[in-house]
PDB file of C-alpha atoms and ligand atoms in Angstrom:
ATOM      1  CA  MET A  29       0.000   0.000   0.000  1.00  0.00           C
ATOM      2  CA  ASN A  30       2.879   2.354   0.651  1.00  0.00           C
ATOM      3  CA  ASN A  31       3.679   3.246  -2.901  1.00  0.00           C
ATOM      4  CA  SER A  32       6.298   5.650  -4.058  1.00  0.00           C
ATOM      5  CA  SER A  33       7.419   7.962  -1.305  1.00  0.00           C
ATOM      6  CA  ARG A  34       9.496  10.969  -1.986  1.00  0.00           C
ATOM      7  CA  ASP A  35      11.010  13.092   0.675  1.00  0.00           C
ATOM      8  CA  ILE A  36      10.798  16.476  -0.966  1.00  0.00           C
ATOM      9  CA  SER A  37      12.317  18.455   1.812  1.00  0.00           C
ATOM     10  CA  ARG A  38      15.205  16.102   2.456  1.00  0.00           C
ATOM     11  CA  ARG A  39      16.692  17.187  -0.821  1.00  0.00           C
ATOM     12  CA  ARG A  40      16.791  20.767   0.324  1.00  0.00           C
ATOM     13  CA  PHE A  41      16.873  20.583   4.074  1.00  0.00           C
ATOM     14  CA  ILE A  42      19.437  17.950   4.763  1.00  0.00           C
ATOM     15  CA  ALA A  43      20.049  19.249   8.249  1.00  0.00           C
ATOM     16  CA  SER A  44      16.441  18.714   9.351  1.00  0.00           C
ATOM     17  CA  THR A  45      15.907  16.108  11.980  1.00  0.00           C
ATOM     18  CA  GLY A  46      13.258  13.464  12.416  1.00  0.00           C
ATOM     19  CA  LEU A  47      10.337  15.583  13.493  1.00  0.00           C
ATOM     20  CA  ALA A  48       7.865  14.293  10.962  1.00  0.00           C
ATOM     21  CA  MET A  49       5.395  13.021  13.534  1.00  0.00           C
ATOM     22  CA  THR A  50       5.501  16.098  15.719  1.00  0.00           C
ATOM     23  CA  SER A  51       2.167  17.754  16.321  1.00  0.00           C
ATOM     24  CA  VAL A  52       0.641  19.872  18.981  1.00  0.00           C
ATOM     25  CA  CYS A  53      -1.571  17.118  20.221  1.00  0.00           C
ATOM     26  CA  LEU A  54       1.552  15.126  20.941  1.00  0.00           C
ATOM     27  CA  VAL A  55       3.552  17.740  22.758  1.00  0.00           C
ATOM     28  CA  PRO A  56       3.443  17.244  26.512  1.00  0.00           C
ATOM     29  CA  ARG A  57       4.012  20.088  28.918  1.00  0.00           C
ATOM     30  CA  ARG A  58       7.227  18.565  30.143  1.00  0.00           C
ATOM     31  CA  LEU A  59       8.855  18.935  26.728  1.00  0.00           C
ATOM     32  CA  VAL A  60       7.796  22.510  26.197  1.00  0.00           C
ATOM     33  CA  GLY A  61      10.994  23.849  27.722  1.00  0.00           C
ATOM     34  CA  ASP A  62      11.352  27.579  27.355  1.00  0.00           C
ATOM     35  CA  GLU A  63       8.160  27.988  25.387  1.00  0.00           C
ATOM     36  CA  LYS A  64       5.342  29.460  27.386  1.00  0.00           C
ATOM     37  CA  ASP A  65       2.710  27.103  26.016  1.00  0.00           C
ATOM     38  CA  MET A  66       2.294  23.917  23.981  1.00  0.00           C
ATOM     39  CA  VAL A  67       0.878  25.670  20.956  1.00  0.00           C
ATOM     40  CA  THR A  68       3.846  27.974  20.481  1.00  0.00           C
ATOM     41  CA  ALA A  69       6.212  25.063  21.033  1.00  0.00           C
ATOM     42  CA  ALA A  70       4.388  22.911  18.488  1.00  0.00           C
ATOM     43  CA  ARG A  71       4.395  25.677  15.889  1.00  0.00           C
ATOM     44  CA  LYS A  72       8.115  26.122  16.408  1.00  0.00           C
ATOM     45  CA  ARG A  73       8.771  22.408  15.967  1.00  0.00           C
ATOM     46  CA  GLY A  74       6.559  22.484  12.899  1.00  0.00           C
ATOM     47  CA  GLU A  75       8.920  24.939  11.229  1.00  0.00           C
ATOM     48  CA  GLU A  76      11.644  22.301  11.318  1.00  0.00           C
ATOM     49  CA  ALA A  77       9.498  19.394  10.155  1.00  0.00           C
ATOM     50  CA  ASN A  78      10.058  17.484   6.934  1.00  0.00           C
ATOM     51  CA  VAL A  79       7.138  17.108   4.545  1.00  0.00           C
ATOM     52  CA  THR A  80       6.966  13.723   2.824  1.00  0.00           C
ATOM     53  CA  VAL A  81       4.800  12.977  -0.217  1.00  0.00           C
ATOM     54  CA  GLN A  82       3.180   9.547  -0.352  1.00  0.00           C
ATOM     55  CA  ALA A  83       1.247   8.531  -3.469  1.00  0.00           C
ATOM     56  CA  LEU A  84      -1.852   6.545  -2.466  1.00  0.00           C
ATOM     57  CA  ARG A  85      -4.252   5.619  -5.277  1.00  0.00           C
ATOM     58  CA  ARG A  86      -5.845   7.203  -8.347  1.00  0.00           C
ATOM     59  CA  ASN A  87      -3.874  10.416  -8.091  1.00  0.00           C
ATOM     60  CA  VAL A  88      -4.659  10.965  -4.382  1.00  0.00           C
ATOM     61  CA  SER A  89      -1.527  11.660  -2.347  1.00  0.00           C
ATOM     62  CA  ALA A  90      -0.753  12.361   1.286  1.00  0.00           C
ATOM     63  CA  LEU A  91       1.620  15.028   2.590  1.00  0.00           C
ATOM     64  CA  ILE A  92       2.949  13.880   5.923  1.00  0.00           C
ATOM     65  CA  GLY A  93       4.925  15.860   8.468  1.00  0.00           C
ATOM     66  CA  SER A  94       3.432  19.333   8.931  1.00  0.00           C
ATOM     67  CA  GLY A  95       0.929  19.021  11.776  1.00  0.00           C
ATOM     68  CA  GLY A  96      -2.039  16.917  10.719  1.00  0.00           C
ATOM     69  CA  ASN A  97      -1.748  14.714   7.642  1.00  0.00           C
ATOM     70  CA  ILE A  98      -2.749  16.434   4.398  1.00  0.00           C
ATOM     71  CA  ALA A  99      -4.493  14.790   1.410  1.00  0.00           C
ATOM     72  CA  VAL A 100      -4.206  16.192  -2.124  1.00  0.00           C
ATOM     73  CA  LEU A 101      -6.071  15.523  -5.372  1.00  0.00           C
ATOM     74  CA  PRO A 102      -4.689  17.529  -8.317  1.00  0.00           C
ATOM     75  CA  GLY A 103      -6.534  18.007 -11.595  1.00  0.00           C
ATOM     76  CA  ASP A 104      -8.164  20.357 -14.085  1.00  0.00           C
ATOM     77  CA  ASP A 105     -10.507  21.816 -11.469  1.00  0.00           C
ATOM     78  CA  GLY A 106      -7.506  22.880  -9.406  1.00  0.00           C
ATOM     79  CA  LYS A 107      -5.993  21.079  -6.472  1.00  0.00           C
ATOM     80  CA  LEU A 108      -8.296  19.819  -3.745  1.00  0.00           C
ATOM     81  CA  ILE A 109      -6.487  19.750  -0.398  1.00  0.00           C
ATOM     82  CA  ILE A 110      -7.664  18.268   2.885  1.00  0.00           C
ATOM     83  CA  ASP A 111      -6.165  20.262   5.831  1.00  0.00           C
ATOM     84  CA  SER A 112      -3.499  22.920   5.566  1.00  0.00           C
ATOM     85  CA  GLY A 113      -0.756  22.115   8.106  1.00  0.00           C
ATOM     86  CA  TYR A 114       1.484  24.582   9.884  1.00  0.00           C
ATOM     87  CA  LEU A 115       2.182  28.018   8.474  1.00  0.00           C
ATOM     88  CA  GLY A 116       5.866  27.577   9.311  1.00  0.00           C
ATOM     89  CA  THR A 117       6.018  24.704   6.811  1.00  0.00           C
ATOM     90  CA  ARG A 118       4.404  26.710   4.010  1.00  0.00           C
ATOM     91  CA  GLY A 119       7.456  26.531   1.747  1.00  0.00           C
ATOM     92  CA  LYS A 120       7.847  22.797   2.134  1.00  0.00           C
ATOM     93  CA  ILE A 121       4.129  22.194   1.583  1.00  0.00           C
ATOM     94  CA  ALA A 122       4.155  24.426  -1.496  1.00  0.00           C
ATOM     95  CA  ASP A 123       7.166  22.521  -2.874  1.00  0.00           C
ATOM     96  CA  ALA A 124       5.444  19.201  -2.246  1.00  0.00           C
ATOM     97  CA  LEU A 125       2.253  20.424  -3.941  1.00  0.00           C
ATOM     98  CA  SER A 126       4.221  21.671  -6.951  1.00  0.00           C
ATOM     99  CA  SER A 127       5.934  18.306  -7.240  1.00  0.00           C
ATOM    100  CA  LEU A 128       2.519  16.701  -7.807  1.00  0.00           C
ATOM    101  CA  SER A 129       1.287  19.009 -10.583  1.00  0.00           C
ATOM    102  CA  SER A 130       1.176  22.619 -11.678  1.00  0.00           C
ATOM    103  CA  ASP A 131      -2.575  22.928 -11.055  1.00  0.00           C
ATOM    104  CA  PRO A 132      -3.468  25.908  -8.866  1.00  0.00           C
ATOM    105  CA  ILE A 133      -4.781  25.438  -5.325  1.00  0.00           C
ATOM    106  CA  LYS A 134      -8.549  25.883  -5.596  1.00  0.00           C
ATOM    107  CA  HIS A 135     -10.278  23.882  -2.887  1.00  0.00           C
ATOM    108  CA  LEU A 136      -9.413  23.343   0.777  1.00  0.00           C
ATOM    109  CA  VAL A 137     -11.358  21.262   3.292  1.00  0.00           C
ATOM    110  CA  ASN A 138     -10.662  21.433   7.040  1.00  0.00           C
ATOM    111  CA  THR A 139     -11.353  18.226   8.969  1.00  0.00           C
ATOM    112  CA  HIS A 140     -11.650  20.361  12.156  1.00  0.00           C
ATOM    113  CA  TRP A 141     -10.505  23.704  13.520  1.00  0.00           C
ATOM    114  CA  HIS A 142      -7.256  22.763  15.356  1.00  0.00           C
ATOM    115  CA  PHE A 143      -4.312  24.926  14.354  1.00  0.00           C
ATOM    116  CA  ASP A 144      -2.078  22.046  13.259  1.00  0.00           C
ATOM    117  CA  HIS A 145      -4.719  21.390  10.553  1.00  0.00           C
ATOM    118  CA  THR A 146      -5.669  25.016   9.717  1.00  0.00           C
ATOM    119  CA  ASP A 147      -2.662  27.305  10.214  1.00  0.00           C
ATOM    120  CA  GLY A 148      -2.043  27.144   6.454  1.00  0.00           C
ATOM    121  CA  ASN A 149      -5.603  28.252   5.620  1.00  0.00           C
ATOM    122  CA  GLU A 150      -4.750  31.888   5.005  1.00  0.00           C
ATOM    123  CA  TRP A 151      -1.972  31.309   2.502  1.00  0.00           C
ATOM    124  CA  MET A 152      -3.896  28.601   0.664  1.00  0.00           C
ATOM    125  CA  HIS A 153      -6.872  30.960   0.447  1.00  0.00           C
ATOM    126  CA  SER A 154      -4.578  33.698  -0.897  1.00  0.00           C
ATOM    127  CA  ALA A 155      -3.371  31.213  -3.506  1.00  0.00           C
ATOM    128  CA  GLY A 156      -6.956  30.710  -4.651  1.00  0.00           C
ATOM    129  CA  ALA A 157      -8.661  28.182  -2.390  1.00  0.00           C
ATOM    130  CA  THR A 158     -12.251  28.258  -1.242  1.00  0.00           C
ATOM    131  CA  ILE A 159     -12.355  26.761   2.261  1.00  0.00           C
ATOM    132  CA  THR A 160     -15.010  24.169   3.146  1.00  0.00           C
ATOM    133  CA  ALA A 161     -15.642  22.941   6.703  1.00  0.00           C
ATOM    134  CA  HIS A 162     -18.257  22.072   9.289  1.00  0.00           C
ATOM    135  CA  GLU A 163     -20.081  25.116  10.639  1.00  0.00           C
ATOM    136  CA  ASN A 164     -18.528  24.616  14.108  1.00  0.00           C
ATOM    137  CA  THR A 165     -15.068  24.826  12.542  1.00  0.00           C
ATOM    138  CA  ARG A 166     -15.962  28.235  11.147  1.00  0.00           C
ATOM    139  CA  LYS A 167     -17.340  29.209  14.552  1.00  0.00           C
ATOM    140  CA  HIS A 168     -14.095  28.359  16.383  1.00  0.00           C
ATOM    141  CA  LEU A 169     -11.855  29.966  13.757  1.00  0.00           C
ATOM    142  CA  SER A 170     -14.008  33.098  13.721  1.00  0.00           C
ATOM    143  CA  SER A 171     -13.960  33.768  17.432  1.00  0.00           C
ATOM    144  CA  SER A 172     -11.551  33.771  20.342  1.00  0.00           C
ATOM    145  CA  THR A 173     -11.310  30.114  21.393  1.00  0.00           C
ATOM    146  CA  ARG A 174      -9.604  28.725  24.477  1.00  0.00           C
ATOM    147  CA  VAL A 175      -8.326  25.148  24.826  1.00  0.00           C
ATOM    148  CA  GLU A 176      -7.790  24.485  28.523  1.00  0.00           C
ATOM    149  CA  ALA A 177      -5.630  21.411  27.983  1.00  0.00           C
ATOM    150  CA  TRP A 178      -3.171  23.507  25.947  1.00  0.00           C
ATOM    151  CA  ASN A 179      -3.431  26.519  28.249  1.00  0.00           C
ATOM    152  CA  PHE A 180      -3.908  28.637  25.158  1.00  0.00           C
ATOM    153  CA  THR A 181      -6.487  31.082  23.822  1.00  0.00           C
ATOM    154  CA  PHE A 182      -6.546  31.384  20.044  1.00  0.00           C
ATOM    155  CA  PRO A 183      -7.488  34.814  18.698  1.00  0.00           C
ATOM    156  CA  PRO A 184      -9.972  34.962  15.815  1.00  0.00           C
ATOM    157  CA  SER A 185      -8.285  33.909  12.563  1.00  0.00           C
ATOM    158  CA  LEU A 186      -7.556  36.305   9.718  1.00  0.00           C
ATOM    159  CA  ALA A 187     -10.575  36.726   7.447  1.00  0.00           C
ATOM    160  CA  GLY A 188      -8.997  34.749   4.601  1.00  0.00           C
ATOM    161  CA  ALA A 189      -8.428  31.745   6.881  1.00  0.00           C
ATOM    162  CA  ILE A 190     -12.079  31.358   7.804  1.00  0.00           C
ATOM    163  CA  PRO A 191     -14.135  28.764   5.896  1.00  0.00           C
ATOM    164  CA  THR A 192     -16.805  30.363   3.716  1.00  0.00           C
ATOM    165  CA  ASP A 193     -18.417  27.152   2.487  1.00  0.00           C
ATOM    166  CA  VAL A 194     -19.856  25.457   5.570  1.00  0.00           C
ATOM    167  CA  PHE A 195     -22.174  22.547   6.119  1.00  0.00           C
ATOM    168  CA  ASN A 196     -23.693  20.495   8.909  1.00  0.00           C
ATOM    169  CA  GLY A 197     -24.241  16.873   7.987  1.00  0.00           C
ATOM    170  CA  GLU A 198     -22.958  15.818   4.601  1.00  0.00           C
ATOM    171  CA  LYS A 199     -21.628  17.444   1.476  1.00  0.00           C
ATOM    172  CA  THR A 200     -20.400  15.934  -1.781  1.00  0.00           C
ATOM    173  CA  LEU A 201     -17.715  17.487  -3.958  1.00  0.00           C
ATOM    174  CA  HIS A 202     -17.340  16.571  -7.645  1.00  0.00           C
ATOM    175  CA  LEU A 203     -13.834  17.631  -8.627  1.00  0.00           C
ATOM    176  CA  ASN A 204     -11.087  16.409 -10.916  1.00  0.00           C
ATOM    177  CA  GLY A 205     -13.144  13.438 -12.023  1.00  0.00           C
ATOM    178  CA  ALA A 206     -13.573  12.254  -8.441  1.00  0.00           C
ATOM    179  CA  THR A 207     -16.411  12.165  -5.963  1.00  0.00           C
ATOM    180  CA  VAL A 208     -15.457  13.248  -2.468  1.00  0.00           C
ATOM    181  CA  ALA A 209     -17.958  12.676   0.328  1.00  0.00           C
ATOM    182  CA  LEU A 210     -17.589  14.931   3.375  1.00  0.00           C
ATOM    183  CA  LYS A 211     -19.397  13.699   6.462  1.00  0.00           C
ATOM    184  CA  TYR A 212     -19.836  15.124   9.949  1.00  0.00           C
ATOM    185  CA  TYR A 213     -18.976  12.707  12.748  1.00  0.00           C
ATOM    186  CA  GLY A 214     -20.908  14.512  15.445  1.00  0.00           C
ATOM    187  CA  PRO A 215     -18.996  15.747  18.520  1.00  0.00           C
ATOM    188  CA  SER A 216     -15.945  13.485  18.869  1.00  0.00           C
ATOM    189  CA  HIS A 217     -12.380  14.912  18.878  1.00  0.00           C
ATOM    190  CA  THR A 218     -13.971  18.416  18.708  1.00  0.00           C
ATOM    191  CA  ASP A 219     -17.523  19.421  17.788  1.00  0.00           C
ATOM    192  CA  GLY A 220     -16.666  19.960  14.120  1.00  0.00           C
ATOM    193  CA  ASP A 221     -14.888  16.833  12.874  1.00  0.00           C
ATOM    194  CA  VAL A 222     -15.590  15.679   9.328  1.00  0.00           C
ATOM    195  CA  SER A 223     -14.255  12.809   7.231  1.00  0.00           C
ATOM    196  CA  ALA A 224     -13.307  13.140   3.579  1.00  0.00           C
ATOM    197  CA  TYR A 225     -13.832   9.995   1.509  1.00  0.00           C
ATOM    198  CA  PHE A 226     -12.490   9.802  -2.055  1.00  0.00           C
ATOM    199  CA  ILE A 227     -15.024   7.308  -3.354  1.00  0.00           C
ATOM    200  CA  GLU A 228     -13.411   6.065  -6.602  1.00  0.00           C
ATOM    201  CA  ALA A 229      -9.925   5.895  -5.079  1.00  0.00           C
ATOM    202  CA  ASP A 230     -11.354   4.364  -1.878  1.00  0.00           C
ATOM    203  CA  VAL A 231      -9.199   6.628   0.275  1.00  0.00           C
ATOM    204  CA  LEU A 232     -10.582   7.866   3.609  1.00  0.00           C
ATOM    205  CA  HIS A 233      -9.172  10.842   5.550  1.00  0.00           C
ATOM    206  CA  THR A 234     -10.406  10.582   9.126  1.00  0.00           C
ATOM    207  CA  GLY A 235      -9.001  13.809  10.533  1.00  0.00           C
ATOM    208  CA  ASP A 236      -8.166  13.477  14.213  1.00  0.00           C
ATOM    209  CA  THR A 237     -10.798  10.825  14.892  1.00  0.00           C
ATOM    210  CA  TRP A 238      -7.963   8.357  14.271  1.00  0.00           C
ATOM    211  CA  TRP A 239      -4.369   8.429  15.493  1.00  0.00           C
ATOM    212  CA  ASN A 240      -2.116   5.678  14.240  1.00  0.00           C
ATOM    213  CA  PRO A 241      -1.100   4.126  16.641  1.00  0.00           C
ATOM    214  CA  ARG A 242      -1.438   6.585  19.494  1.00  0.00           C
ATOM    215  CA  TYR A 243      -3.858   7.532  22.243  1.00  0.00           C
ATOM    216  CA  PRO A 244      -5.825  10.457  20.792  1.00  0.00           C
ATOM    217  CA  PHE A 245      -6.171  13.916  22.242  1.00  0.00           C
ATOM    218  CA  ILE A 246      -9.804  14.776  22.983  1.00  0.00           C
ATOM    219  CA  ASP A 247     -10.635  18.491  23.045  1.00  0.00           C
ATOM    220  CA  TYR A 248     -13.310  18.907  25.694  1.00  0.00           C
ATOM    221  CA  SER A 249     -12.993  22.704  25.443  1.00  0.00           C
ATOM    222  CA  THR A 250     -14.579  22.689  21.990  1.00  0.00           C
ATOM    223  CA  GLY A 251     -17.076  19.885  22.317  1.00  0.00           C
ATOM    224  CA  GLY A 252     -15.069  16.663  22.091  1.00  0.00           C
ATOM    225  CA  ASN A 253     -15.804  13.649  24.306  1.00  0.00           C
ATOM    226  CA  ILE A 254     -14.775  10.006  24.642  1.00  0.00           C
ATOM    227  CA  ASP A 255     -18.157   8.551  23.711  1.00  0.00           C
ATOM    228  CA  GLY A 256     -18.183  10.632  20.543  1.00  0.00           C
ATOM    229  CA  MET A 257     -14.642   9.449  19.786  1.00  0.00           C
ATOM    230  CA  ILE A 258     -15.826   5.851  20.054  1.00  0.00           C
ATOM    231  CA  ARG A 259     -18.800   6.577  17.784  1.00  0.00           C
ATOM    232  CA  ALA A 260     -16.462   8.192  15.250  1.00  0.00           C
ATOM    233  CA  ALA A 261     -14.167   5.165  15.443  1.00  0.00           C
ATOM    234  CA  GLU A 262     -17.211   2.957  14.751  1.00  0.00           C
ATOM    235  CA  ALA A 263     -18.141   5.123  11.782  1.00  0.00           C
ATOM    236  CA  ASN A 264     -14.627   4.776  10.369  1.00  0.00           C
ATOM    237  CA  VAL A 265     -14.743   0.998  10.712  1.00  0.00           C
ATOM    238  CA  ALA A 266     -18.154   0.942   8.999  1.00  0.00           C
ATOM    239  CA  GLN A 267     -16.937   3.186   6.177  1.00  0.00           C
ATOM    240  CA  ALA A 268     -13.786   1.215   5.381  1.00  0.00           C
ATOM    241  CA  THR A 269     -13.441  -2.035   3.474  1.00  0.00           C
ATOM    242  CA  ASP A 270     -10.413  -4.300   3.468  1.00  0.00           C
ATOM    243  CA  LYS A 271      -9.126  -2.362   0.479  1.00  0.00           C
ATOM    244  CA  THR A 272      -9.619   1.158   1.831  1.00  0.00           C
ATOM    245  CA  ILE A 273      -6.510   3.259   2.311  1.00  0.00           C
ATOM    246  CA  VAL A 274      -6.982   5.277   5.485  1.00  0.00           C
ATOM    247  CA  ILE A 275      -5.259   8.583   6.281  1.00  0.00           C
ATOM    248  CA  PRO A 276      -5.205   9.245  10.032  1.00  0.00           C
ATOM    249  CA  GLY A 277      -4.987  12.743  11.507  1.00  0.00           C
ATOM    250  CA  HIS A 278      -1.562  11.794  12.855  1.00  0.00           C
ATOM    251  CA  GLY A 279       0.736   8.892  12.122  1.00  0.00           C
ATOM    252  CA  PRO A 280       1.370   6.682   9.103  1.00  0.00           C
ATOM    253  CA  ILE A 281      -1.200   5.741   6.450  1.00  0.00           C
ATOM    254  CA  GLY A 282      -3.156   2.657   7.506  1.00  0.00           C
ATOM    255  CA  ASN A 283      -6.053   0.307   6.958  1.00  0.00           C
ATOM    256  CA  LYS A 284      -9.301  -1.090   8.304  1.00  0.00           C
ATOM    257  CA  ALA A 285      -7.680  -3.643  10.594  1.00  0.00           C
ATOM    258  CA  GLN A 286      -5.898  -0.792  12.368  1.00  0.00           C
ATOM    259  CA  LEU A 287      -9.127   1.188  12.620  1.00  0.00           C
ATOM    260  CA  ILE A 288     -10.712  -1.802  14.346  1.00  0.00           C
ATOM    261  CA  GLU A 289      -7.825  -2.081  16.773  1.00  0.00           C
ATOM    262  CA  PHE A 290      -8.089   1.623  17.610  1.00  0.00           C
ATOM    263  CA  ARG A 291     -11.845   1.392  18.213  1.00  0.00           C
ATOM    264  CA  ASP A 292     -11.434  -1.674  20.402  1.00  0.00           C
ATOM    265  CA  MET A 293      -8.721   0.057  22.432  1.00  0.00           C
ATOM    266  CA  LEU A 294     -10.921   3.128  23.023  1.00  0.00           C
ATOM    267  CA  ALA A 295     -13.940   1.040  23.993  1.00  0.00           C
ATOM    268  CA  ALA A 296     -11.981  -1.256  26.323  1.00  0.00           C
ATOM    269  CA  ILE A 297     -10.290   1.579  28.206  1.00  0.00           C
ATOM    270  CA  ARG A 298     -13.541   3.520  28.509  1.00  0.00           C
ATOM    271  CA  GLU A 299     -15.191   0.417  29.970  1.00  0.00           C
ATOM    272  CA  ARG A 300     -12.387  -0.116  32.502  1.00  0.00           C
ATOM    273  CA  VAL A 301     -12.330   3.497  33.636  1.00  0.00           C
ATOM    274  CA  ALA A 302     -16.135   3.548  33.915  1.00  0.00           C
ATOM    275  CA  ALA A 303     -16.128   0.330  35.958  1.00  0.00           C
ATOM    276  CA  LEU A 304     -13.588   1.768  38.396  1.00  0.00           C
ATOM    277  CA  LYS A 305     -15.668   4.916  38.716  1.00  0.00           C
ATOM    278  CA  GLU A 306     -18.756   2.801  39.380  1.00  0.00           C
ATOM    279  CA  GLU A 307     -16.874   1.191  42.246  1.00  0.00           C
ATOM    280  CA  GLY A 308     -16.629   4.642  43.769  1.00  0.00           C
ATOM    281  CA  LYS A 309     -12.952   5.215  43.107  1.00  0.00           C
ATOM    282  CA  SER A 310     -11.612   8.746  42.810  1.00  0.00           C
ATOM    283  CA  LEU A 311      -9.749   9.935  39.741  1.00  0.00           C
ATOM    284  CA  ASN A 312      -6.435   9.553  41.564  1.00  0.00           C
ATOM    285  CA  GLU A 313      -7.338   6.005  42.562  1.00  0.00           C
ATOM    286  CA  ILE A 314      -8.375   5.208  39.006  1.00  0.00           C
ATOM    287  CA  VAL A 315      -5.108   6.549  37.614  1.00  0.00           C
ATOM    288  CA  ALA A 316      -3.222   4.498  40.229  1.00  0.00           C
ATOM    289  CA  ALA A 317      -5.083   1.368  39.074  1.00  0.00           C
ATOM    290  CA  LYS A 318      -3.534   1.854  35.592  1.00  0.00           C
ATOM    291  CA  PRO A 319      -6.559   0.932  33.468  1.00  0.00           C
ATOM    292  CA  THR A 320      -4.515   1.463  30.293  1.00  0.00           C
ATOM    293  CA  ALA A 321      -1.626  -0.799  31.316  1.00  0.00           C
ATOM    294  CA  ALA A 322      -2.290  -3.497  28.730  1.00  0.00           C
ATOM    295  CA  TYR A 323      -2.345  -0.887  25.959  1.00  0.00           C
ATOM    296  CA  ASP A 324       0.453   1.502  26.874  1.00  0.00           C
ATOM    297  CA  GLU A 325       3.247  -0.285  25.085  1.00  0.00           C
ATOM    298  CA  LYS A 326       1.521   0.090  21.737  1.00  0.00           C
ATOM    299  CA  TRP A 327      -0.464   3.310  22.138  1.00  0.00           C
ATOM    300  CA  ALA A 328       1.279   5.556  24.651  1.00  0.00           C
ATOM    301  CA  GLY A 329       4.299   6.380  22.536  1.00  0.00           C
ATOM    302  CA  SER A 330       6.307   9.098  24.213  1.00  0.00           C
ATOM    303  CA  PHE A 331       3.618  11.777  24.389  1.00  0.00           C
ATOM    304  CA  ILE A 332       0.028  11.162  25.536  1.00  0.00           C
ATOM    305  CA  ASN A 333       0.767   8.528  28.138  1.00  0.00           C
ATOM    306  CA  GLY A 334      -1.600   6.163  29.899  1.00  0.00           C
ATOM    307  CA  GLU A 335      -2.223   8.555  32.770  1.00  0.00           C
ATOM    308  CA  ALA A 336      -3.077  11.476  30.492  1.00  0.00           C
ATOM    309  CA  PHE A 337      -5.383   9.314  28.405  1.00  0.00           C
ATOM    310  CA  THR A 338      -7.082   7.901  31.509  1.00  0.00           C
ATOM    311  CA  LYS A 339      -7.857  11.470  32.562  1.00  0.00           C
ATOM    312  CA  LEU A 340      -9.232  12.310  29.110  1.00  0.00           C
ATOM    313  CA  VAL A 341     -11.531   9.289  29.281  1.00  0.00           C
ATOM    314  CA  TYR A 342     -12.616   9.983  32.878  1.00  0.00           C
ATOM    315  CA  LYS A 343     -13.468  13.574  32.009  1.00  0.00           C
ATOM    316  CA  GLY A 344     -16.095  12.414  29.563  1.00  0.00           C
ATOM    317  CA  LEU A 345     -17.911   9.898  31.741  1.00  0.00           C
ATOM    318  CA  GLY A 346     -21.423  10.895  32.646  1.00  0.00           C
ATOM    319  CA  LYS A 347     -21.384  14.265  30.944  1.00  0.00           C
ATOM    320  CA  GLU A 348     -21.501  13.555  27.291  1.00  0.00           C
ATOM    321  CA  THR A 349     -21.850  16.453  24.907  1.00  0.00           C
ATOM    322  CA  GLU A 350     -25.237  16.450  23.253  1.00  0.00           C
ATOM    323  CA  LYS A 351     -25.034  15.211  19.720  1.00  0.00           C
ATOM    324  CA  ASN A 352     -26.065  17.637  16.994  1.00  0.00           C
TER     325      ASN A 352
HETATM  326 ZN1   ZN B  29      -6.962  17.932  16.431  1.00  0.00          ZN
END
């Protein structure tokens, strides 16, 4: 499935180090160092990231390395791009896009509002893109939005960065000979997550409803919750076939079997944490019981560890966000 990969930036930025997987959602406070917050630190790391192009199927490619994974479909209608990465990686993203074709950038879809998926919105809009997103994504980008877990308040985005083509539910794009189905997950990682499914190519971009293979961040400040994450994981499993190529929000390109594993992990940990809570245990006692222990080796990586994920799950028990 991993077809030709070309490391565009390696040719020009030989000194860059292996920061391809770096994203804000993965940056723990303890690694922030001199930076005053995780967002600033993540943006800074993003400037040093490599951007790798991975051809997938039927002219759909993935750009991996600048914040959230980016999907691209070039063609006569102009390039369609899913998520816009970090602003600091603009040059590397532009080089990668040019390496695919000379078609102008015309269409951008945001899977959700988080800055590691939307910081490039303004420049892509300036280059000619109309921005499509869920209406809650426009809401968060249009107004001052605080994420408690990142200890950061985002100011309203520049006008050109704000999606002008919004929907709530489903929307189908017919571009470059392809059919692309956009679908709202309901509140899950945030309250504005959408999938982008390239029907003919059978390529699914899940946004941050799937992290491969990592515990996911869940943004309770803008409407995310664990039960919604599990529902989104179910929806991804239902959408994919054994042949579907799946682009996660973060991590390498994957497949249905990995989506199933992710869903099962989320559901099992939620069940364990809920059972401990039912027994009357406090959050500290639940953390001490290590309900994620069997999963940490595979999913904890070096960033969102078992304790942090236990707290994210606990936070959502019994106060689920109402589904739109
Ligand atoms: Zn996100």
